[in-house]
Each structure stands twice: as structure tokens, then as C-alpha cells.
mmCIF file of C-alpha atoms and ligand atoms in Angstrom:
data_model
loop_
_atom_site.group_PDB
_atom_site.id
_atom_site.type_symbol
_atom_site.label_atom_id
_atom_site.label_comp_id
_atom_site.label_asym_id
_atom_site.label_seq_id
_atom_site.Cartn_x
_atom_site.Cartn_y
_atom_site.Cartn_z
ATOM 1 C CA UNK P 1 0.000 0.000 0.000
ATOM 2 C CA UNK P 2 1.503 3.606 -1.100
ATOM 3 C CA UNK P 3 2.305 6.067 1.679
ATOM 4 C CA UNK P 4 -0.355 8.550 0.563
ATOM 5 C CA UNK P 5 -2.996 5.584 0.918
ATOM 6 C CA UNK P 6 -1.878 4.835 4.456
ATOM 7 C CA UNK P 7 -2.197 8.845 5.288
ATOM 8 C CA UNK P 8 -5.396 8.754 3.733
ATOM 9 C CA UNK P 9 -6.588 5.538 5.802
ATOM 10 C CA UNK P 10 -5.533 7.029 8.875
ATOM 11 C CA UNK P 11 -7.108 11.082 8.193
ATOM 12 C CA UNK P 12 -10.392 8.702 7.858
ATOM 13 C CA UNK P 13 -11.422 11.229 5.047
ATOM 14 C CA UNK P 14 -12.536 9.454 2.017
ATOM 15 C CA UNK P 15 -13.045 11.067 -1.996
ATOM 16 C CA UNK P 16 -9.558 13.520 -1.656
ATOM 17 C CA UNK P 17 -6.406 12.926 -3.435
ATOM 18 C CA UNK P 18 -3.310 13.516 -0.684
ATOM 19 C CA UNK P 19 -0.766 16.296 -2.501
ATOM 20 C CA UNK P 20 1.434 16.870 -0.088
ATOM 21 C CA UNK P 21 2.258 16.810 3.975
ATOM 22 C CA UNK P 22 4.424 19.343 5.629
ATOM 23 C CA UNK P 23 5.605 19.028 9.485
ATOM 24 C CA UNK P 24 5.799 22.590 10.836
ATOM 25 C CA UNK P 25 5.993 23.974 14.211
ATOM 26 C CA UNK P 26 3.755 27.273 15.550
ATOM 27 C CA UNK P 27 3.756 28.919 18.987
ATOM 28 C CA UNK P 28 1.694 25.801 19.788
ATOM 29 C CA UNK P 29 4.252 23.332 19.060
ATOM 30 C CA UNK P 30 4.527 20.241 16.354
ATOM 31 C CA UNK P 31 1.856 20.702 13.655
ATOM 32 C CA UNK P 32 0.978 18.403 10.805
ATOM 33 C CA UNK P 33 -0.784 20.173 7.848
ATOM 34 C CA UNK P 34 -2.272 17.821 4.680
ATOM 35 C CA UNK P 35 -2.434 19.148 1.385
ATOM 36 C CA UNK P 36 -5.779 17.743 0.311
ATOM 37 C CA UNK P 37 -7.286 17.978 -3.886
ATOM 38 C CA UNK P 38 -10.910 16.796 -3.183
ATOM 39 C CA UNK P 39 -12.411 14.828 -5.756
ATOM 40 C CA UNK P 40 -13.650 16.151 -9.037
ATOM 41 C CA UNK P 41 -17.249 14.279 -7.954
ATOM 42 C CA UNK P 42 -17.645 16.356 -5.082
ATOM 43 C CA UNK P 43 -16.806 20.167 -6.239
ATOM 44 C CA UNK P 44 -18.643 22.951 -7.050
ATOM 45 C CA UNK P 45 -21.304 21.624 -4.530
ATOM 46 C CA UNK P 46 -23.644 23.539 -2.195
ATOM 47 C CA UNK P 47 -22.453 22.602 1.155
ATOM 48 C CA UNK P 48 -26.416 22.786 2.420
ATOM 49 C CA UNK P 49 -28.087 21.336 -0.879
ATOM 50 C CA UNK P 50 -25.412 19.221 -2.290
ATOM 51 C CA UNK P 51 -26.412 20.237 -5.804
ATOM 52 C CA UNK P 52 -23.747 21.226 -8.154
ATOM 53 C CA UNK P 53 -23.874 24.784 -9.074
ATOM 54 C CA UNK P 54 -21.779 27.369 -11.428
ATOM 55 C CA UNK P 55 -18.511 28.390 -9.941
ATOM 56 C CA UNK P 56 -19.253 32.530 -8.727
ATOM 57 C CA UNK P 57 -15.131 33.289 -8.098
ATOM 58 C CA UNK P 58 -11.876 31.257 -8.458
ATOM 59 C CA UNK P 59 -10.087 29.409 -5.671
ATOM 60 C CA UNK P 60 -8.081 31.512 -3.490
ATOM 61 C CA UNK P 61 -5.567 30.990 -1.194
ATOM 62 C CA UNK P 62 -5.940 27.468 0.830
ATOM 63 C CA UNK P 63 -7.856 27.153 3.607
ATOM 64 C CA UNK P 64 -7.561 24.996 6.624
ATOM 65 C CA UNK P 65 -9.372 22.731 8.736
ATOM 66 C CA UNK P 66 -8.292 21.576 12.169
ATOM 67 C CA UNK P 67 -8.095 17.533 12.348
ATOM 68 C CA UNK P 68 -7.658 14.876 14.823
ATOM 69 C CA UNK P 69 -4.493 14.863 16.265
ATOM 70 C CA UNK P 70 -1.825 12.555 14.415
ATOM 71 C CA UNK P 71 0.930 10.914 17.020
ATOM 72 C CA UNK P 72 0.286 13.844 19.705
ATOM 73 C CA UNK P 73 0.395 16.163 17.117
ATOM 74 C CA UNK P 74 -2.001 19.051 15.791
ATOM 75 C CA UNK P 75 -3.247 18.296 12.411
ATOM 76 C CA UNK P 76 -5.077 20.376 9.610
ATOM 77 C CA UNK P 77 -6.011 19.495 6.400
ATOM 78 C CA UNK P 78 -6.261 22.117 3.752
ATOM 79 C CA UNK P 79 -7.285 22.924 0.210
ATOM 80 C CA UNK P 80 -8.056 26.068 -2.013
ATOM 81 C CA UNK P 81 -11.687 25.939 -2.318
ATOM 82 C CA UNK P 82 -13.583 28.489 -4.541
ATOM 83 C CA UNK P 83 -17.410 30.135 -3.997
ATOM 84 C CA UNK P 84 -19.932 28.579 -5.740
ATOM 85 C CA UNK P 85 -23.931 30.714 -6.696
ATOM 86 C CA UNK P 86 -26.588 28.081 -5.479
ATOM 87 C CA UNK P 87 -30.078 28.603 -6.956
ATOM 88 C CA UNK P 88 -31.387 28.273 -3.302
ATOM 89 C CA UNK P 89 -28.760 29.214 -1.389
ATOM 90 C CA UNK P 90 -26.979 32.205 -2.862
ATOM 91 C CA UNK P 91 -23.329 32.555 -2.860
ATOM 92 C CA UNK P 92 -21.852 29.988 -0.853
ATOM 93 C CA UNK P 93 -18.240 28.516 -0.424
ATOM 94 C CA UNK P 94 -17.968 25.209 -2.417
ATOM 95 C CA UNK P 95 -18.560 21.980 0.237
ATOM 96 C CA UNK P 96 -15.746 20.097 1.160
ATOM 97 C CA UNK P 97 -16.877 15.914 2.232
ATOM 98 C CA UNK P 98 -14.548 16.421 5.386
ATOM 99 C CA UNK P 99 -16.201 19.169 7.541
ATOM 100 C CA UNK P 100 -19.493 20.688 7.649
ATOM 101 C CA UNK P 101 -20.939 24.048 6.268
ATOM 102 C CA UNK P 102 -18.729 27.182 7.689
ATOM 103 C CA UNK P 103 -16.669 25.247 9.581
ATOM 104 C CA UNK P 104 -12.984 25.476 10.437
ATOM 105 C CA UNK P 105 -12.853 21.700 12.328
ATOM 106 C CA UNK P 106 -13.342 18.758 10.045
ATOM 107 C CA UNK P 107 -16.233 16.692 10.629
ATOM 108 C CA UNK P 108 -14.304 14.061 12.585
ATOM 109 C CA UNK P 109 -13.122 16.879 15.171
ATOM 110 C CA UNK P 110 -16.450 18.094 15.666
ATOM 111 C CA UNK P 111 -17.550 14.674 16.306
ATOM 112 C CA UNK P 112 -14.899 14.016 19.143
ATOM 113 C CA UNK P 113 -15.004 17.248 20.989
ATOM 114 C CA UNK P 114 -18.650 17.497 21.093
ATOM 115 C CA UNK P 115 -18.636 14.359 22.413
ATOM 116 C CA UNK P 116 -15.895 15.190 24.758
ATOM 117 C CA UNK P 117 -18.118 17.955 25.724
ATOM 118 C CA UNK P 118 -21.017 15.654 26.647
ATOM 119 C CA UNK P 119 -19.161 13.435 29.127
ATOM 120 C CA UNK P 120 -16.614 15.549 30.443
ATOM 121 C CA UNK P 121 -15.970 19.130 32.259
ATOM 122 C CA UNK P 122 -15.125 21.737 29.806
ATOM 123 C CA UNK P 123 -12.004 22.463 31.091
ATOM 124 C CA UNK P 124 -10.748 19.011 30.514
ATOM 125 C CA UNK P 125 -12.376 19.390 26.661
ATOM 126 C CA UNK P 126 -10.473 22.479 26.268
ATOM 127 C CA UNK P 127 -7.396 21.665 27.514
ATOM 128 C CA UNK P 128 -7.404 17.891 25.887
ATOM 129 C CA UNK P 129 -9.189 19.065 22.463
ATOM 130 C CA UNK P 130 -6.502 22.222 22.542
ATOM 131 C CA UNK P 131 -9.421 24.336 22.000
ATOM 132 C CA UNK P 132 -11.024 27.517 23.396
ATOM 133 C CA UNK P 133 -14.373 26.999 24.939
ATOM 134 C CA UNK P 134 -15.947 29.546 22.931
ATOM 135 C CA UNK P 135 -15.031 27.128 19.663
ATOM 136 C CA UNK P 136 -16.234 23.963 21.998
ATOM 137 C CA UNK P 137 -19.956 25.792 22.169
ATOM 138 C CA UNK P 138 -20.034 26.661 18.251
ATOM 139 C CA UNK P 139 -18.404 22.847 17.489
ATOM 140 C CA UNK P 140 -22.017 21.669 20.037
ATOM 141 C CA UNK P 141 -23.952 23.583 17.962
ATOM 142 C CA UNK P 142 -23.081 22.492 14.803
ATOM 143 C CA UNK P 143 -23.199 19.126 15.769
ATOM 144 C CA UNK P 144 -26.606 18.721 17.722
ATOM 145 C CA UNK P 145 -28.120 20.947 14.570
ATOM 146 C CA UNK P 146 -26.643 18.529 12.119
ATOM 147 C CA UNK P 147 -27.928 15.589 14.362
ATOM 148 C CA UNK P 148 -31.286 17.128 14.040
ATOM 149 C CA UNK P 149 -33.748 15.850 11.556
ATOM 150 C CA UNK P 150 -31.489 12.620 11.545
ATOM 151 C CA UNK P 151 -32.803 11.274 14.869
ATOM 152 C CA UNK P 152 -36.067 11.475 16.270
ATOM 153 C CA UNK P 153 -35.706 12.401 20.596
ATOM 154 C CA UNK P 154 -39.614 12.058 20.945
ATOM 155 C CA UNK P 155 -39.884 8.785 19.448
ATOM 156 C CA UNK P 156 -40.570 5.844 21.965
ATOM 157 C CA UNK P 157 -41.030 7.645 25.202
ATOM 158 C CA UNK P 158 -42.725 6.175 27.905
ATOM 159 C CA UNK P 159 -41.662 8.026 31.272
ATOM 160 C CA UNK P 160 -40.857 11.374 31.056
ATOM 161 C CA UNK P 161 -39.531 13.978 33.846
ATOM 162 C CA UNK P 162 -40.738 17.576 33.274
ATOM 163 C CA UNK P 163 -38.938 20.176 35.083
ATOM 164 C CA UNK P 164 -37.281 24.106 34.922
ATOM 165 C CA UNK P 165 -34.086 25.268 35.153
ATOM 166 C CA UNK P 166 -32.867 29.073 35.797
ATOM 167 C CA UNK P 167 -29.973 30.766 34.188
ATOM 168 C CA UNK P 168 -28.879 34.385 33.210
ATOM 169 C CA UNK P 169 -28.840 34.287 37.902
ATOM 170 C CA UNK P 170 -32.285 33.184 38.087
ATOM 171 C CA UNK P 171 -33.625 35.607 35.575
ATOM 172 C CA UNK P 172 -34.773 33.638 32.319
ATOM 173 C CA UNK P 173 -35.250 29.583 32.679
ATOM 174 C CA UNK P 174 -35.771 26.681 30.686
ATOM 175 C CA UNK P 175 -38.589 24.246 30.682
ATOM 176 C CA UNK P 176 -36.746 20.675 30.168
ATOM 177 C CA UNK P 177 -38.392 17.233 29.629
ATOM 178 C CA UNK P 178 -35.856 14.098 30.494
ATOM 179 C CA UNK P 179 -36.833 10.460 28.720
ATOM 180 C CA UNK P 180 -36.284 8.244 32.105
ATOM 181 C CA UNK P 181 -36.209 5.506 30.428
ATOM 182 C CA UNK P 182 -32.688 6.575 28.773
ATOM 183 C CA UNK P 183 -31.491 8.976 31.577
ATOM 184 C CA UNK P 184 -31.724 11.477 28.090
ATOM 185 C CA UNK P 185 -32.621 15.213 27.685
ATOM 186 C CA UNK P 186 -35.392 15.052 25.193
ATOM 187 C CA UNK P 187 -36.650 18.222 24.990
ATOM 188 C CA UNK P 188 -35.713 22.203 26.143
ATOM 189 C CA UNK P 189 -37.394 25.269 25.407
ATOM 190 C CA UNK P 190 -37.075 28.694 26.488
ATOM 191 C CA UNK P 191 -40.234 29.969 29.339
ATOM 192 C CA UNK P 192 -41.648 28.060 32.268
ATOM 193 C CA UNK P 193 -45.471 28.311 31.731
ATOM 194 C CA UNK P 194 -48.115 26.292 30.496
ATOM 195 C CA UNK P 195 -47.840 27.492 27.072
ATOM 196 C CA UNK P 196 -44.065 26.858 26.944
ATOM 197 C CA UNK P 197 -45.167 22.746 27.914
ATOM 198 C CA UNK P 198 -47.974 22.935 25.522
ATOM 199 C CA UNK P 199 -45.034 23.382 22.705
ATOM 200 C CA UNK P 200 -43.831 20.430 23.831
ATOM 201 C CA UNK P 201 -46.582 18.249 23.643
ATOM 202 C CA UNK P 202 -47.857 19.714 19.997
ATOM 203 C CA UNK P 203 -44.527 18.965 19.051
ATOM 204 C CA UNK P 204 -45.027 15.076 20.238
ATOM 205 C CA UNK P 205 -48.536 15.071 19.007
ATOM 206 C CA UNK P 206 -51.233 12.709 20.109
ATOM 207 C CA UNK P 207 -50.410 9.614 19.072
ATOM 208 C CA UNK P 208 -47.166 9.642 21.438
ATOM 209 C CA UNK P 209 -48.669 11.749 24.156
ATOM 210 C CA UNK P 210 -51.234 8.354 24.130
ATOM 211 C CA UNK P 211 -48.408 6.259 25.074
ATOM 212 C CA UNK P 212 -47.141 8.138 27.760
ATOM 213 C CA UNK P 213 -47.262 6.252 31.187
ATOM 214 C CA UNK P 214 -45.953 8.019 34.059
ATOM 215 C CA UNK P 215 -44.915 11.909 33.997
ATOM 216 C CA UNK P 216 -42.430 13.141 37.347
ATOM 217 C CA UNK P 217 -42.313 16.743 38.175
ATOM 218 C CA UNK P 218 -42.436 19.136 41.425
ATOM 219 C CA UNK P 219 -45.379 20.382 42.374
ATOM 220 C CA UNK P 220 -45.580 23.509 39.912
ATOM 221 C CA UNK P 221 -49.276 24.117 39.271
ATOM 222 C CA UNK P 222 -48.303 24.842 35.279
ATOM 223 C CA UNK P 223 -47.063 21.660 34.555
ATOM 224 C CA UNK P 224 -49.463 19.470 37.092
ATOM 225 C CA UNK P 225 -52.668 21.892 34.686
ATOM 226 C CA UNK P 226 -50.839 20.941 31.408
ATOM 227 C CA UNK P 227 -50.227 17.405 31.974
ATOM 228 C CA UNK P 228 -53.662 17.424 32.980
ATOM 229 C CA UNK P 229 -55.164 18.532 29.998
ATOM 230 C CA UNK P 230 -52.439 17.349 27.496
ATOM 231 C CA UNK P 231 -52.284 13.922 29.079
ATOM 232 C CA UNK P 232 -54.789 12.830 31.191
ATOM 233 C CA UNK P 233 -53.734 9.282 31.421
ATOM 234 C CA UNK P 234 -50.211 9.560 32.476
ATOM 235 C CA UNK P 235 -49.670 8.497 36.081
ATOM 236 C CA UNK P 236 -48.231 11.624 37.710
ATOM 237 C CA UNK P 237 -45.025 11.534 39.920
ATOM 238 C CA UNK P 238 -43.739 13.823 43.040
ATOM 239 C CA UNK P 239 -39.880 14.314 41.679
ATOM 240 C CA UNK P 240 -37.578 12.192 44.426
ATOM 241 C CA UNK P 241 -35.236 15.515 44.489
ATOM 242 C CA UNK P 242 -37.925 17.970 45.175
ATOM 243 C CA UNK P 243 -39.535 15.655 47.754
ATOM 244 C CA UNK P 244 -35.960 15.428 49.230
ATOM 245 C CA UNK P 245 -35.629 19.153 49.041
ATOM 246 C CA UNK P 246 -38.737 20.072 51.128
ATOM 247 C CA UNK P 247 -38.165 17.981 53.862
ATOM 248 C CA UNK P 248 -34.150 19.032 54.111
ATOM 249 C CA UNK P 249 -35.778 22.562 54.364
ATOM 250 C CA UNK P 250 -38.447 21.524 56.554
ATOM 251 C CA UNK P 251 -36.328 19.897 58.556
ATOM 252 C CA UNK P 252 -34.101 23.285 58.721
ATOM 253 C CA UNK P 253 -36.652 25.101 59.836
ATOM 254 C CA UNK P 254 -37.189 22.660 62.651
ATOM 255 C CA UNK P 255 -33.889 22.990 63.956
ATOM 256 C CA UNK P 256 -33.484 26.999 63.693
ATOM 257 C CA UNK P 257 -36.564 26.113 66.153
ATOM 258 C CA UNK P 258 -34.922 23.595 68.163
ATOM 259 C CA UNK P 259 -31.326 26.189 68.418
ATOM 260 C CA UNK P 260 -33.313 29.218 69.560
ATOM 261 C CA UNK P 261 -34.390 27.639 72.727
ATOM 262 C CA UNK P 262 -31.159 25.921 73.236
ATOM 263 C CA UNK P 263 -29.052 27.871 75.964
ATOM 264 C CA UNK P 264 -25.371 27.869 77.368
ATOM 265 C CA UNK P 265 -23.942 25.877 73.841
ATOM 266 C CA UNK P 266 -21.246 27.856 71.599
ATOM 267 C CA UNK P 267 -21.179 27.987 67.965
ATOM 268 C CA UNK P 268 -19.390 24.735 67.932
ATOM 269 C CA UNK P 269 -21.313 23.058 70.130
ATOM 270 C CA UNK P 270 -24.579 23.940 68.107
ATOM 271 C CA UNK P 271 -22.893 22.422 64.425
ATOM 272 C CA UNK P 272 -23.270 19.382 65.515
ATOM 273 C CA UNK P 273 -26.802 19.711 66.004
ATOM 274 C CA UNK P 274 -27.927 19.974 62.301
ATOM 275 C CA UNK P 275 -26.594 16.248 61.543
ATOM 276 C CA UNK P 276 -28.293 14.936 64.430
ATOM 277 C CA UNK P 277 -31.720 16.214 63.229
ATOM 278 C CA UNK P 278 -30.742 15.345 59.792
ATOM 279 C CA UNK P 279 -29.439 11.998 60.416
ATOM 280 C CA UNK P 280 -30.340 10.900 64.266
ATOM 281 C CA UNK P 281 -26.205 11.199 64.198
ATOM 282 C CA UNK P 282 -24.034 13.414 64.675
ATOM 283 C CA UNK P 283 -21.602 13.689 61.501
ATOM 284 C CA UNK P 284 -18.636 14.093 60.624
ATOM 285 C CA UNK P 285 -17.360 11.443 63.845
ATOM 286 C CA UNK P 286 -15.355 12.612 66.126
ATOM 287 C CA UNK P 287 -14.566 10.179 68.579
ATOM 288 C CA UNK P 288 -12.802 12.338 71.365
ATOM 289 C CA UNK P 289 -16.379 14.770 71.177
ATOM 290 C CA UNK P 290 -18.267 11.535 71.632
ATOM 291 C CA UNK P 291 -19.745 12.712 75.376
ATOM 292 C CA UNK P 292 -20.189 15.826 74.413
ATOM 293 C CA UNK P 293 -21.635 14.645 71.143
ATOM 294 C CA UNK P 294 -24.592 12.297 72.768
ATOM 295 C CA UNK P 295 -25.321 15.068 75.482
ATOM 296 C CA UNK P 296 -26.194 17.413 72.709
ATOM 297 C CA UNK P 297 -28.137 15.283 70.867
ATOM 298 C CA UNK P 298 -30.181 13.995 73.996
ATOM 299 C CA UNK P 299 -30.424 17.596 74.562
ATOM 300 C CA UNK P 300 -31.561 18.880 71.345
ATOM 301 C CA UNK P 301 -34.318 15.464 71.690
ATOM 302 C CA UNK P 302 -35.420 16.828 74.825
ATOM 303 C CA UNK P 303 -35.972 20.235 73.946
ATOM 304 C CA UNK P 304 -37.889 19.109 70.889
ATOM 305 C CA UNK P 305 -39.896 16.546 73.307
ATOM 306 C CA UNK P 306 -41.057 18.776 75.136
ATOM 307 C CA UNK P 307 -41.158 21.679 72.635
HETATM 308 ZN ZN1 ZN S 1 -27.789 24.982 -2.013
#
């Protein structure tokens, strides 16, 4: 097998002819940069459309895509690719069959740092991928639209969580619908109200809103009115968290009781006293507090007896 066969096996990037390959070095370090000649099949193509359409300008100088590193190197393909005038699309740059529309990754690094980006912390995608985070969010994007239209989230759900999330500090939030089943986000929308939910469940329509079985959610009156109405059948759920949340709180409130009629304790004595209500044990151990740690607890019982 030639050389430029084995390159081209191990790029994974199929109708190209390999022209040249230059090892350089940037502020960065080692980089590996592929002179690519796409084939003649796949030029002059609308990168949205994939029709072939009249060239609109001559190819420039080459451009570059960033690759998956090559033996812990950085790698970028590149080619001189010209603008093409698609009846539909307008002036457009010609597609290239490694990387998607306006991109600067190929389609292979898109691929691994967005799902990098799905399993891991961003700093780690950054700093593994090489990348700025700002590139990791646009690389997302590009991928989850693509994905899109291929796959069908709504399709086969059974059990469904419903809940809202705040961002912008608590100023805008999202309404977001989880498939339990798959432990998968299926759905997000911008707005927390019943008309934000009822996009959700026009979008599922009522042949798969029929098949819905059980539907988990706090106890917000928009989504316990909307599942109502939307689907009646569903059993509905108290969300484990929330349910966990209110008694934590509840059980917060009952000790702020419990500590202001507690005399004669300082502040360390008293930090104990959370766990024990928590827990009916005092936590973290201590083992050389242990007397003092019972006493308090019997104490805080007492008071609560008797309260
Ligand atoms: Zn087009």
C-alpha cells in the first residue's frame, strides 16, 4: 500500500487525493498540515443542498481545517476551495466531504469534541481538544443541529420527567423534559409556563402523548394543569429531588426552632446539632467529642420533646 494511501486511511477522510504533507511547528508546538485535492465528484457543490452549481469566483488561497491529532500532534487538512452561486442558497463557499458548512474543524473533530463535551468538564475538553471553549460551544452547535432531523428524541417515550431550570442568575429559565427511560434530555425550550409545555406536547402530538405512562415533576401548578389537559392518562409523579428538598428545608426550619431555645452551647457546640436532626447522628465522627456529642443530641431530643 503507497504512503499517501496509508495517510489517507488514517485522516479517515474518504473522496480527496493527498498532494502533499508538511511538518511545521507554531507557537503551539509540532503541527501536521495535509495538502488535500478533493475529488472532481464532489466540487462545485452547495455545502447545504449538495447540488452542483456554477462556480461565482476562483479558488483563493488554501484554507484549513483543524483535524484529529496525528501521534500527539495538531493536524489540519487544507485545500483552495472556490465560492460557488446556489439557486437556493446564494453565494456559498464550495462543500468540502470532510467538515461541515462554515466550519474550520473537520467533521471528525467536531464529532470528538462534542462528544468530549457531553461526558466531560469543559475544562478538561479544552485543555485535551486544545481548544477555546468559545469554539467547543459553536463545534455543540453544529453538531446537535446537524444531528437534528437525523434522529427522532420524541420517538418511543414512555416516562418522562418535566422540570425548569434558571440561568442568566435566576432571571430567564428553561422548561426541560428528560426520557427516564434513557437517563436522556429530550426536549428544552425557552419559558416556564403552560404554554411553553404545551409546545412540547404539539410537538409530540397525540399519538405519542397516548403512550405516555408516568410523567415526574415538582409540584408547579403549570405543569401538574398541562399534563392534565395534554395527558390525562399519564400516572403523575412527586420528583424524588424535590420531595428530598422540602423535607431538608423543613427539617431546617425545625432545627433553627430547636437552636433558639437551646441555651449555654457555643457555635461549635450547636454544628453538631444539624446532623443529628438530619441523620439521628451526629456527623462528621469525632470520637474524642463523643460525650459531648450524645449530650447534645439527647439535649436537642429533649428540647424538641417537650417543645
Ligand atoms: Zn444549495
Amino acid at each position: 500500500m503507497r504512503a499517501a494511501r496509508i495517510l489517507q486511511k488514517l485522516l479517515g477522510i474518504d473522496r480527496v487525493r493527498i498532494i502533499d504533507v508538511e511538518f511545521t511547528d507554531d507557537e503551539r508546538g509540532p503541527v501536521i498540515v495535509v495538502t488535500l485535492e478533493p475529488h472532481a465528484s464532489v466540487r462545485s457543490r452547495c455545502p447545504h443542498c449538495e447540488q452542483r452549481c456554477p462556480k461565482y469566483d476562483r479558488p483563493n488561497r488554501p484554507r484549513q481545517w483543524r483535524h484529529l491529532d496525528m501521534g500527539g500532534m495538531r493536524c489540519f487538512v487544507q485545500t483552495s476551495v472556490s465560492r460557488i452561486r446556489c439557486p437556493e442558497h446564494g453565494v456559498v463557499t464550495e462543500m468540502v466531504p470532510w467538515a461541515r458548512p462554515a466550519a474550520n474543524m473537520t467533521r471528525a473533530f467536531d464529532d470528538n469534541v462534542a462528544w468530549l463535551a457531553a461526558h466531560s468538564p469543559a475544562t478538561s475538553v479544552c485543555e485535551y481538544a486544545r481548544v477555546a471553549w468559545r469554539s467547543v460551544t459553536r463545534i455543540v452547535t453544529r453538531v446537535v443541529d446537524d444531528a437534528v432531523g437525523r434522529t427522532d428524541r420524541l420517538q418511543g417515550l414512555r416516562r418522562l420527567g418535566i422540570d425548569e431550570i434558571a440561568y442568566r442568575n435566576g432571571h430567564r429559565y428553561l422548561t426541560v423534559v428528560v426520557d427516564h427511560n434513557t437517563g436522556r434530555l429530550v426536549w428544552a425550550a425557552e419559558g416556564h409556563n403552560e404554554s411553553t409545555l404545551n409546545r412540547f406536547f404539539d410537538e409530540l402530538g397525540e399519538e405519542r402523548t397516548a403512550r405516555l405512562t408516568h410523567i415526574s415533576a415538582d409540584a408547579a401548578k403549570w405543569i401538574a394543569s398541562t399534563v392534565r389537559s395534554r395527558a390525562p392518562q399519564v400516572k403523575r409523579c412527586m420528583d424524588p429531588f424535590h420531595v428530598i428538598q422540602w423535607m431538608t428545608r423543613a427539617l431546617d426550619r425545625l432545627r433553627s426552632r430547636v437552636l433558639s431555645r437551646l441555651w449555654g452551647f457555643t457555635d461549635q457546640d450547636r454544628r453538631p446539632l444539624r446532623w443529628a436532626l438530619l441523620t439521628s447522628r451526629i456527623s462528621p465522627p469525632r470520637r474524642s467529642q463523643s460525650e459531648q456529642r450524645s449530650s447534645t443530641t439527647e439535649t436537642a431530643n429533649s428540647v424538641e420533646a417537650t417543645s
